[in-house]
């Protein structure tokens, strides 16, 4: 079957394209530009067009459209005229979750890294899982593969446009629930309700792995979730949390030389009703949030009965995903790290990890706010999120699918952060922000670029300038 994909250069759509190619389908696609993802698809035989044109859909048997494509998109209009079926990603997710067991990883934050860790743990434990992840994962060799059809398919289950409600997972993870995507969910209550609905679609008791942070879901019925989280009291008193034990727990979370983190791993023995210390686990990635992600992956691996020693070894060597605390380089004494975090809680966790990983460096953060609706709805949460930064530069809003004044809202956000006693400056567009950072940084600094848009280019400009003789 011939699928044409609108927006094929994006992380999610390119991943779906790989799965379709793995299944023997032919794939074409279009996007405004080419990148590393489209180059990889072209090398596999996909036909990639730059720009959008009605002629691109001719010959396709189905058109798959990114959620960002507007109804008047020329290729969508052409597909309607030609009678070609138009699909969204969740249409394929629905089919795949009926074809094979799906492990769906949902949550407001941490979906990408947790999905990668789950797939890696299952692979280390002896399976050949499929996976569909919204970022390239070096340890997995890419962002998607069909794998063994008899093994689970790990899907990063995005809640945007309610896509994750198309899945009927055999097993699911919910990392946390914190209001996001106000353009889809008008209130925190509506957002949480969608996650509750998602949880109710899981295949049975003890098949839902639930993070301890964030508001608790209601109406879970007899699902009996497997809980995980960090509880430092276990380090000194293993019975201190007897009334509300997590099934998988970390304590003694400590940064280690080289940038990773170590922790004591505990597992609750339901027969003896007590915590059992499983030993010390070290991760190569920094931050308490990655400890939680690893706990979720271990819980999944145990529920699926894989070799746990192999799963632990695989997680210990995990190097992270693209644009998730990704080291971009060092030049002239300045280290540049890029992170996809664009929600205040994600930024707060990333800055905490940066402080743990680089305790002696001044942290200069460049923040590119993502969408007007999110920035406006969460405006009051940003000051606390930026506490670990020594200096915050706020660039123009990355509008994505929305419209508005990119500078005015960014300036309001800057003022809100400054009012909390944090040094913050409005820096303008990418070119102006790059120039501002180049003027401000000095040897010994850490530059951290934050956002889901194209703000990573700012950090690359800084590296290029510092590398000049």
CSV table of C-alpha atoms in Angstrom, one decimal:
chain,number,residue,atom,x,y,z
A,1,UNK,CA,0.0,0.0,0.0
A,2,UNK,CA,1.2,3.5,-0.8
A,3,UNK,CA,1.0,6.0,2.1
A,4,UNK,CA,1.7,9.7,1.6
A,5,UNK,CA,2.7,11.6,4.8
A,6,UNK,CA,2.1,15.3,5.2
A,7,UNK,CA,4.7,16.7,7.7
A,8,UNK,CA,7.1,13.8,7.2
A,9,UNK,CA,10.1,15.7,8.6
A,10,UNK,CA,8.7,15.8,12.1
A,11,UNK,CA,9.8,13.3,14.7
A,12,UNK,CA,6.4,11.6,15.1
A,13,UNK,CA,5.6,11.4,11.4
A,14,UNK,CA,9.0,10.2,10.4
A,15,UNK,CA,8.8,7.4,13.0
A,16,UNK,CA,5.5,6.2,11.6
A,17,UNK,CA,7.0,6.3,8.1
A,18,UNK,CA,9.7,3.9,9.3
A,19,UNK,CA,7.1,1.5,10.7
A,20,UNK,CA,5.2,1.5,7.4
A,21,UNK,CA,8.4,0.8,5.5
A,22,UNK,CA,9.2,-2.0,7.9
A,23,UNK,CA,5.8,-3.5,7.1
A,24,UNK,CA,6.5,-3.5,3.4
A,25,UNK,CA,4.5,-0.4,2.4
A,26,UNK,CA,5.7,2.3,0.0
A,27,UNK,CA,6.0,5.8,1.5
A,28,UNK,CA,6.1,9.3,0.1
A,29,UNK,CA,6.0,12.5,2.0
A,30,UNK,CA,6.3,16.2,2.0
A,31,UNK,CA,7.4,19.0,4.4
A,32,UNK,CA,8.7,22.5,4.2
A,33,UNK,CA,12.3,21.4,4.5
A,34,UNK,CA,14.6,18.4,4.6
A,35,UNK,CA,16.5,17.2,7.7
A,36,UNK,CA,18.4,14.3,9.1
A,37,UNK,CA,15.1,12.4,9.6
A,38,UNK,CA,14.0,12.7,6.0
A,39,UNK,CA,17.5,11.9,4.8
A,40,UNK,CA,17.2,8.6,6.7
A,41,UNK,CA,13.8,7.8,5.1
A,42,UNK,CA,15.0,8.7,1.6
A,43,UNK,CA,17.9,6.2,2.1
A,44,UNK,CA,15.3,3.5,2.7
A,45,UNK,CA,13.4,4.3,-0.5
A,46,UNK,CA,10.8,6.9,0.7
A,47,UNK,CA,10.1,9.7,-1.8
A,48,UNK,CA,10.5,13.0,-0.1
A,49,UNK,CA,9.2,16.3,-1.6
A,50,UNK,CA,10.2,19.7,-0.3
A,51,UNK,CA,7.2,22.0,-0.1
A,52,UNK,CA,3.5,21.2,-0.3
A,53,UNK,CA,1.7,20.7,-3.6
A,54,UNK,CA,-1.5,18.9,-4.7
A,55,UNK,CA,0.4,16.8,-7.1
A,56,UNK,CA,2.3,15.1,-4.3
A,57,UNK,CA,-0.7,13.0,-3.3
A,58,UNK,CA,-1.3,11.6,-6.8
A,59,UNK,CA,-1.0,7.8,-6.7
A,60,UNK,CA,-1.3,7.5,-3.0
A,61,UNK,CA,-3.8,5.0,-1.5
A,62,UNK,CA,-3.9,6.8,1.8
A,63,UNK,CA,-2.8,10.2,3.1
A,64,UNK,CA,-1.5,10.5,6.6
A,65,UNK,CA,-1.6,14.1,8.0
A,66,UNK,CA,0.2,15.7,10.9
A,67,UNK,CA,-2.1,17.3,13.5
A,68,UNK,CA,-0.6,20.7,12.5
A,69,UNK,CA,-1.9,20.5,8.9
A,70,UNK,CA,-4.8,22.9,8.4
A,71,UNK,CA,-8.0,21.8,6.6
A,72,UNK,CA,-7.1,24.0,3.6
A,73,UNK,CA,-3.7,22.4,3.2
A,74,UNK,CA,-3.3,21.8,-0.6
A,75,UNK,CA,-2.5,18.1,-0.3
A,76,UNK,CA,-5.5,17.5,2.0
A,77,UNK,CA,-7.8,19.4,-0.4
A,78,UNK,CA,-6.4,17.3,-3.3
A,79,UNK,CA,-6.9,14.0,-1.4
A,80,UNK,CA,-10.5,14.9,-0.7
A,81,UNK,CA,-11.1,15.6,-4.4
A,82,UNK,CA,-9.5,12.4,-5.5
A,83,UNK,CA,-11.3,10.3,-2.9
A,84,UNK,CA,-8.1,9.2,-1.1
A,85,UNK,CA,-8.7,8.2,2.5
A,86,UNK,CA,-7.2,10.8,5.0
A,87,UNK,CA,-5.8,9.3,8.2
A,88,UNK,CA,-4.4,10.7,11.4
A,89,UNK,CA,-1.7,9.0,13.4
A,90,UNK,CA,-4.2,7.6,15.9
A,91,UNK,CA,-5.9,5.7,13.1
A,92,UNK,CA,-2.8,3.7,12.6
A,93,UNK,CA,-2.3,3.4,16.4
A,94,UNK,CA,-5.7,1.9,16.7
A,95,UNK,CA,-5.0,-0.8,14.1
A,96,UNK,CA,-1.6,-1.6,15.5
A,97,UNK,CA,-2.9,-2.0,19.1
A,98,UNK,CA,-5.3,-4.6,17.7
A,99,UNK,CA,-2.5,-6.4,15.8
A,100,UNK,CA,0.0,-6.9,18.6
A,101,UNK,CA,0.4,-6.1,22.3
A,102,UNK,CA,1.1,-2.5,22.8
A,103,UNK,CA,3.0,-0.9,25.7
A,104,UNK,CA,1.7,2.7,25.7
A,105,UNK,CA,3.7,5.4,27.5
A,106,UNK,CA,1.7,8.5,28.3
A,107,UNK,CA,2.1,11.5,30.6
A,108,UNK,CA,2.6,15.2,30.6
A,109,UNK,CA,6.4,14.9,30.9
A,110,UNK,CA,9.0,12.3,30.3
A,111,UNK,CA,7.1,10.3,27.6
A,112,UNK,CA,10.0,10.2,25.2
A,113,UNK,CA,12.8,9.2,27.6
A,114,UNK,CA,10.6,6.7,29.4
A,115,UNK,CA,9.5,5.1,26.1
A,116,UNK,CA,13.1,4.8,25.0
A,117,UNK,CA,14.1,3.3,28.4
A,118,UNK,CA,11.2,0.8,28.2
A,119,UNK,CA,12.2,-0.3,24.7
A,120,UNK,CA,15.9,-0.6,25.7
A,121,UNK,CA,15.0,-2.5,28.9
A,122,UNK,CA,12.9,-5.0,26.9
A,123,UNK,CA,15.7,-5.4,24.4
A,124,UNK,CA,18.2,-5.9,27.1
A,125,UNK,CA,15.9,-8.4,28.7
A,126,UNK,CA,15.9,-10.6,25.6
A,127,UNK,CA,13.0,-9.4,23.5
A,128,UNK,CA,13.0,-7.7,20.1
A,129,UNK,CA,10.3,-5.0,20.7
A,130,UNK,CA,8.9,-2.6,18.2
A,131,UNK,CA,9.0,1.0,19.2
A,132,UNK,CA,7.6,4.4,18.0
A,133,UNK,CA,9.3,7.3,19.8
A,134,UNK,CA,9.2,11.0,19.2
A,135,UNK,CA,12.9,11.5,19.1
A,136,UNK,CA,16.0,9.7,17.8
A,137,UNK,CA,17.5,7.3,20.4
A,138,UNK,CA,21.1,6.4,19.6
A,139,UNK,CA,21.0,3.3,21.8
A,140,UNK,CA,18.1,2.0,19.8
A,141,UNK,CA,19.4,3.0,16.4
A,142,UNK,CA,16.7,5.5,15.6
A,143,UNK,CA,13.2,6.6,16.5
A,144,UNK,CA,11.1,3.6,15.3
A,145,UNK,CA,11.2,0.0,14.2
A,146,UNK,CA,8.5,-2.7,13.8
A,147,UNK,CA,10.7,-5.4,15.5
A,148,UNK,CA,9.3,-8.8,16.2
A,149,UNK,CA,5.5,-8.8,15.7
A,150,UNK,CA,5.1,-11.3,18.5
A,151,UNK,CA,6.9,-8.9,20.9
A,152,UNK,CA,5.3,-5.7,22.4
A,153,UNK,CA,5.2,-2.5,20.4
A,154,UNK,CA,6.2,0.4,22.6
A,155,UNK,CA,4.4,3.6,21.6
A,156,UNK,CA,5.0,7.1,23.0
A,157,UNK,CA,1.3,7.8,23.5
A,158,UNK,CA,0.9,11.6,23.0
A,159,UNK,CA,-2.2,13.1,24.5
A,160,UNK,CA,-2.4,16.0,22.0
A,161,UNK,CA,-5.6,16.0,20.0
A,162,UNK,CA,-6.6,13.1,22.3
A,163,UNK,CA,-4.6,10.7,20.1
A,164,UNK,CA,-3.8,8.3,22.9
A,165,UNK,CA,-7.4,7.5,23.4
A,166,UNK,CA,-7.3,5.4,20.2
A,167,UNK,CA,-5.1,2.8,21.9
A,168,UNK,CA,-6.1,-0.3,23.8
A,169,UNK,CA,-2.8,-1.1,25.5
A,170,UNK,CA,-1.9,-4.4,26.9
A,171,UNK,CA,0.1,-2.5,29.4
A,172,UNK,CA,0.5,1.3,29.9
A,173,UNK,CA,2.6,3.8,31.8
A,174,UNK,CA,1.4,7.2,32.9
A,175,UNK,CA,4.5,9.2,34.1
A,176,UNK,CA,2.6,12.2,35.5
A,177,UNK,CA,-0.5,14.3,34.8
A,178,UNK,CA,-0.1,18.1,34.8
A,179,UNK,CA,-2.3,20.4,32.7
A,180,UNK,CA,-1.0,21.1,29.2
A,181,UNK,CA,-2.2,21.7,25.7
A,182,UNK,CA,-4.9,24.3,26.7
A,183,UNK,CA,-5.8,24.6,23.0
A,184,UNK,CA,-7.2,21.0,23.3
A,185,UNK,CA,-8.1,20.8,27.0
A,186,UNK,CA,-9.7,24.0,28.3
A,187,UNK,CA,-9.1,23.1,31.9
A,188,UNK,CA,-7.0,21.0,34.2
A,189,UNK,CA,-10.1,18.9,34.9
A,190,UNK,CA,-10.7,18.1,31.3
A,191,UNK,CA,-7.0,17.2,30.8
A,192,UNK,CA,-7.0,14.8,33.8
A,193,UNK,CA,-10.3,13.3,32.7
A,194,UNK,CA,-8.7,12.3,29.4
A,195,UNK,CA,-5.9,10.5,31.2
A,196,UNK,CA,-8.4,8.7,33.3
A,197,UNK,CA,-10.2,7.6,30.2
A,198,UNK,CA,-6.9,6.4,28.8
A,199,UNK,CA,-6.2,4.4,32.0
A,200,UNK,CA,-9.5,2.7,31.8
A,201,UNK,CA,-8.6,1.3,28.3
A,202,UNK,CA,-5.7,-0.7,29.7
A,203,UNK,CA,-6.0,-4.5,29.5
A,204,UNK,CA,-6.6,-5.4,33.1
A,205,UNK,CA,-5.5,-5.3,36.8
A,206,UNK,CA,-1.8,-4.6,37.5
A,207,UNK,CA,-1.2,-3.6,33.9
A,208,UNK,CA,-1.1,0.2,34.5
A,209,UNK,CA,2.2,1.6,35.8
A,210,UNK,CA,1.6,4.9,37.5
A,211,UNK,CA,4.1,7.6,38.6
A,212,UNK,CA,3.7,9.0,42.1
A,213,UNK,CA,4.2,12.6,41.2
A,214,UNK,CA,1.3,14.7,39.9
A,215,UNK,CA,-2.4,14.6,40.8
A,216,UNK,CA,-3.8,11.1,41.3
A,217,UNK,CA,-6.3,9.8,38.7
A,218,UNK,CA,-9.8,9.0,39.8
A,219,UNK,CA,-12.2,6.2,38.7
A,220,UNK,CA,-9.5,3.6,38.1
A,221,UNK,CA,-11.8,0.8,39.3
A,222,UNK,CA,-10.1,-2.5,39.8
A,223,UNK,CA,-7.0,-1.6,37.7
A,224,UNK,CA,-4.7,-1.8,40.8
A,225,UNK,CA,-1.9,0.3,39.4
A,226,UNK,CA,1.7,-0.5,39.9
A,227,UNK,CA,3.2,2.6,41.5
A,228,UNK,CA,6.7,4.0,41.3
A,229,UNK,CA,8.5,7.0,42.8
A,230,UNK,CA,11.3,8.5,44.8
A,231,UNK,CA,11.1,8.2,48.6
A,232,UNK,CA,14.2,9.2,50.5
A,233,UNK,CA,12.9,8.0,53.9
A,234,UNK,CA,13.5,4.5,52.8
A,235,UNK,CA,17.3,5.1,53.1
A,236,UNK,CA,17.1,5.3,56.9
A,237,UNK,CA,13.8,3.6,57.7
A,238,UNK,CA,12.5,1.0,55.3
A,239,UNK,CA,9.1,0.8,57.1
A,240,UNK,CA,8.5,4.6,57.2
A,241,UNK,CA,6.3,4.4,54.1
A,242,UNK,CA,4.5,1.2,55.0
A,243,UNK,CA,1.1,2.8,54.8
A,244,UNK,CA,1.5,3.9,51.1
A,245,UNK,CA,4.3,1.9,49.6
A,246,UNK,CA,5.4,2.2,46.0
A,247,UNK,CA,6.0,-1.0,44.1
A,248,UNK,CA,9.3,0.4,42.7
A,249,UNK,CA,11.1,3.0,44.7
A,250,UNK,CA,14.4,4.9,44.6
A,251,UNK,CA,16.2,6.5,47.5
A,252,UNK,CA,19.6,8.0,48.0
A,253,UNK,CA,19.5,9.8,44.7
A,254,UNK,CA,23.0,11.2,44.1
A,255,UNK,CA,24.9,12.8,41.2
A,256,UNK,CA,28.0,10.9,40.2
A,257,UNK,CA,31.2,12.0,38.4
A,258,UNK,CA,30.7,12.1,34.7
A,259,UNK,CA,27.2,13.4,34.9
A,260,UNK,CA,25.1,10.4,35.8
A,261,UNK,CA,23.1,9.6,38.9
A,262,UNK,CA,23.0,6.7,41.3
A,263,UNK,CA,20.3,5.5,43.6
A,264,UNK,CA,19.2,2.6,45.9
A,265,UNK,CA,16.5,0.5,44.2
A,266,UNK,CA,13.7,-1.0,46.3
A,267,UNK,CA,10.9,-3.3,45.3
A,268,UNK,CA,7.8,-3.9,47.4
A,269,UNK,CA,7.2,-7.5,48.3
A,270,UNK,CA,3.4,-7.9,48.4
A,271,UNK,CA,3.5,-11.3,50.0
A,272,UNK,CA,5.6,-10.2,52.9
A,273,UNK,CA,4.3,-6.7,52.8
A,274,UNK,CA,7.7,-5.1,53.1
A,275,UNK,CA,10.3,-3.3,51.0
A,276,UNK,CA,13.3,-5.3,49.6
A,277,UNK,CA,16.5,-3.4,48.7
A,278,UNK,CA,17.6,-4.6,45.3
A,279,UNK,CA,20.9,-2.9,45.2
A,280,UNK,CA,22.5,0.3,43.8
A,281,UNK,CA,21.7,1.3,40.2
A,282,UNK,CA,23.7,3.8,38.3
A,283,UNK,CA,22.5,5.7,35.2
A,284,UNK,CA,24.6,7.6,32.7
A,285,UNK,CA,22.0,10.3,32.4
A,286,UNK,CA,21.5,13.0,35.0
A,287,UNK,CA,18.5,14.2,37.1
A,288,UNK,CA,15.9,12.8,39.5
A,289,UNK,CA,13.4,12.8,36.6
A,290,UNK,CA,15.5,10.2,34.8
A,291,UNK,CA,15.5,8.1,38.0
A,292,UNK,CA,11.7,8.1,37.8
A,293,UNK,CA,11.8,7.2,34.1
A,294,UNK,CA,14.1,4.3,34.9
A,295,UNK,CA,11.8,3.0,37.6
A,296,UNK,CA,8.9,3.0,35.1
A,297,UNK,CA,10.9,1.0,32.7
A,298,UNK,CA,11.9,-1.5,35.3
A,299,UNK,CA,8.3,-1.9,36.3
A,300,UNK,CA,7.3,-2.7,32.7
A,301,UNK,CA,10.2,-5.1,32.3
A,302,UNK,CA,9.2,-7.0,35.4
A,303,UNK,CA,5.5,-7.2,34.4
A,304,UNK,CA,6.5,-8.6,31.0
A,305,UNK,CA,8.8,-11.2,32.7
A,306,UNK,CA,12.0,-10.4,30.9
A,307,UNK,CA,15.5,-11.0,32.2
A,308,UNK,CA,15.8,-8.3,34.8
A,309,UNK,CA,19.6,-8.4,35.0
A,310,UNK,CA,19.8,-7.7,31.3
A,311,UNK,CA,17.2,-4.9,31.6
A,312,UNK,CA,19.2,-3.2,34.4
A,313,UNK,CA,22.4,-3.4,32.4
A,314,UNK,CA,20.7,-1.8,29.4
A,315,UNK,CA,19.3,1.0,31.4
A,316,UNK,CA,22.7,1.7,33.1
A,317,UNK,CA,24.3,2.4,29.7
A,318,UNK,CA,21.4,4.5,28.3
A,319,UNK,CA,22.8,7.7,26.8
A,320,UNK,CA,19.6,9.7,26.3
A,321,UNK,CA,17.5,10.8,23.4
A,322,UNK,CA,17.9,13.6,20.9
A,323,UNK,CA,17.0,17.0,22.3
A,324,UNK,CA,16.7,15.6,25.8
A,325,UNK,CA,19.5,17.2,27.8
A,326,UNK,CA,21.7,16.7,24.7
A,327,UNK,CA,25.3,17.9,24.9
A,328,UNK,CA,25.8,19.9,21.7
A,329,UNK,CA,29.5,20.7,22.4
A,330,UNK,CA,32.0,22.8,24.2
A,331,UNK,CA,34.0,25.7,22.8
A,332,UNK,CA,36.0,28.5,24.4
A,333,UNK,CA,35.2,27.1,27.8
A,334,UNK,CA,31.5,27.2,27.3
A,335,UNK,CA,29.3,24.1,27.3
A,336,UNK,CA,26.1,24.0,25.3
A,337,UNK,CA,23.3,21.7,26.2
A,338,UNK,CA,19.9,21.5,24.4
A,339,UNK,CA,16.6,20.3,25.8
A,340,UNK,CA,13.1,19.9,24.4
A,341,UNK,CA,11.5,20.9,27.7
A,342,UNK,CA,8.8,23.5,27.0
A,343,UNK,CA,6.4,23.1,30.0
A,344,UNK,CA,7.4,24.8,33.2
A,345,UNK,CA,7.7,21.5,35.1
A,346,UNK,CA,9.9,20.1,32.4
A,347,UNK,CA,12.2,23.1,32.4
A,348,UNK,CA,12.4,23.0,36.2
A,349,UNK,CA,13.5,19.3,36.1
A,350,UNK,CA,16.0,20.1,33.3
A,351,UNK,CA,17.5,23.0,35.2
A,352,UNK,CA,17.8,20.9,38.4
A,353,UNK,CA,19.6,18.2,36.3
A,354,UNK,CA,21.9,20.9,34.9
A,355,UNK,CA,22.7,22.1,38.4
A,356,UNK,CA,23.4,18.5,39.5
A,357,UNK,CA,25.5,17.8,36.4
A,358,UNK,CA,27.4,21.1,36.3
A,359,UNK,CA,27.5,22.4,39.9
A,360,UNK,CA,30.4,24.8,39.3
A,361,UNK,CA,29.2,26.5,36.2
A,362,UNK,CA,27.0,29.6,35.8
A,363,UNK,CA,23.8,28.5,34.1
A,364,UNK,CA,22.7,30.8,31.3
A,365,UNK,CA,19.3,29.5,30.0
A,366,UNK,CA,17.8,30.5,26.7
A,367,UNK,CA,14.0,29.9,26.8
A,368,UNK,CA,11.9,29.8,23.6
A,369,UNK,CA,8.3,29.7,24.8
A,370,UNK,CA,6.2,27.3,22.8
A,371,UNK,CA,2.7,28.3,21.6
A,372,UNK,CA,0.6,31.3,22.8
A,373,UNK,CA,-2.0,29.2,24.5
A,374,UNK,CA,0.4,27.2,26.6
A,375,UNK,CA,2.5,30.3,27.5
A,376,UNK,CA,-0.5,32.3,28.5
A,377,UNK,CA,-2.2,29.5,30.5
A,378,UNK,CA,1.0,28.7,32.5
A,379,UNK,CA,2.4,32.1,32.8
A,380,UNK,CA,2.5,32.1,36.6
A,381,UNK,CA,4.4,28.8,36.8
A,382,UNK,CA,7.5,30.0,35.0
A,383,UNK,CA,9.3,32.0,37.7
A,384,UNK,CA,9.5,28.9,40.0
A,385,UNK,CA,10.6,26.8,37.0
A,386,UNK,CA,13.6,29.1,36.4
A,387,UNK,CA,14.9,29.2,39.9
A,388,UNK,CA,18.0,27.1,39.1
A,389,UNK,CA,19.2,29.4,36.3
A,390,UNK,CA,21.6,32.3,37.0
A,391,UNK,CA,20.4,34.2,33.9
A,392,UNK,CA,17.4,33.6,31.7
A,393,UNK,CA,17.1,34.9,28.1
A,394,UNK,CA,13.5,34.8,26.8
A,395,UNK,CA,13.2,34.6,23.1
A,396,UNK,CA,10.2,35.2,20.9
A,397,UNK,CA,7.3,32.7,21.2
A,398,UNK,CA,7.5,29.8,18.8
A,399,UNK,CA,4.0,30.0,17.4
A,400,UNK,CA,3.8,26.5,15.8
A,401,UNK,CA,0.1,26.1,14.8
A,402,UNK,CA,-1.1,29.3,16.5
A,403,UNK,CA,-1.1,33.1,15.7
A,404,UNK,CA,-0.3,36.1,17.8
A,405,UNK,CA,2.3,38.7,18.7
A,406,UNK,CA,5.5,36.6,19.3
A,407,UNK,CA,7.3,39.5,21.0
A,408,UNK,CA,4.6,40.9,23.3
A,409,UNK,CA,3.9,37.7,25.1
A,410,UNK,CA,7.6,36.9,25.4
A,411,UNK,CA,8.2,40.3,27.0
A,412,UNK,CA,5.3,39.7,29.5
A,413,UNK,CA,6.9,36.4,30.4
A,414,UNK,CA,10.3,38.0,30.9
A,415,UNK,CA,8.7,40.6,33.2
A,416,UNK,CA,7.0,37.9,35.2
A,417,UNK,CA,10.2,36.0,35.7
A,418,UNK,CA,12.1,39.1,36.6
A,419,UNK,CA,9.5,40.1,39.2
A,420,UNK,CA,10.3,37.0,41.1
A,421,UNK,CA,13.9,38.1,41.6
A,422,UNK,CA,15.4,36.1,38.8
A,423,UNK,CA,17.7,37.8,36.3
A,424,UNK,CA,15.8,37.6,33.0
A,425,UNK,CA,16.1,39.5,29.7
A,426,UNK,CA,14.0,39.5,26.6
A,427,UNK,CA,16.2,38.6,23.7
A,428,UNK,CA,14.0,38.7,20.6
A,429,UNK,CA,14.2,36.4,17.5
A,430,UNK,CA,16.8,33.7,16.9
A,431,UNK,CA,19.3,36.1,15.4
A,432,UNK,CA,19.0,38.6,18.2
A,433,UNK,CA,19.0,35.9,20.8
A,434,UNK,CA,22.2,34.4,19.4
A,435,UNK,CA,23.9,37.8,19.4
A,436,UNK,CA,22.8,38.4,23.0
A,437,UNK,CA,24.1,35.1,24.2
A,438,UNK,CA,27.4,35.6,22.4
A,439,UNK,CA,27.9,38.9,24.1
A,440,UNK,CA,26.9,37.6,27.6
A,441,UNK,CA,28.6,34.2,27.9
A,442,UNK,CA,32.0,33.7,29.3
A,443,UNK,CA,34.4,30.8,29.9
A,444,UNK,CA,33.0,28.5,32.5
A,445,UNK,CA,29.3,29.0,31.6
A,446,UNK,CA,26.8,26.4,30.7
A,447,UNK,CA,24.4,27.5,28.0
A,448,UNK,CA,21.1,25.6,28.1
A,449,UNK,CA,18.7,26.1,25.2
A,450,UNK,CA,15.1,25.1,26.1
A,451,UNK,CA,12.0,24.7,24.0
A,452,UNK,CA,10.3,22.5,21.4
A,453,UNK,CA,10.8,24.8,18.5
A,454,UNK,CA,14.0,25.7,16.7
A,455,UNK,CA,15.8,27.4,19.6
A,456,UNK,CA,18.5,24.8,19.5
A,457,UNK,CA,20.0,26.8,16.6
A,458,UNK,CA,20.9,29.6,19.1
A,459,UNK,CA,23.2,27.3,21.0
A,460,UNK,CA,24.9,26.1,17.8
A,461,UNK,CA,25.5,29.8,16.9
A,462,UNK,CA,27.2,30.3,20.3
A,463,UNK,CA,29.4,27.2,19.7
A,464,UNK,CA,30.4,28.3,16.3
A,465,UNK,CA,31.3,31.8,17.5
A,466,UNK,CA,33.3,30.5,20.5
A,467,UNK,CA,35.2,28.1,18.2
A,468,UNK,CA,36.4,30.9,15.9
A,469,UNK,CA,40.2,31.6,16.2
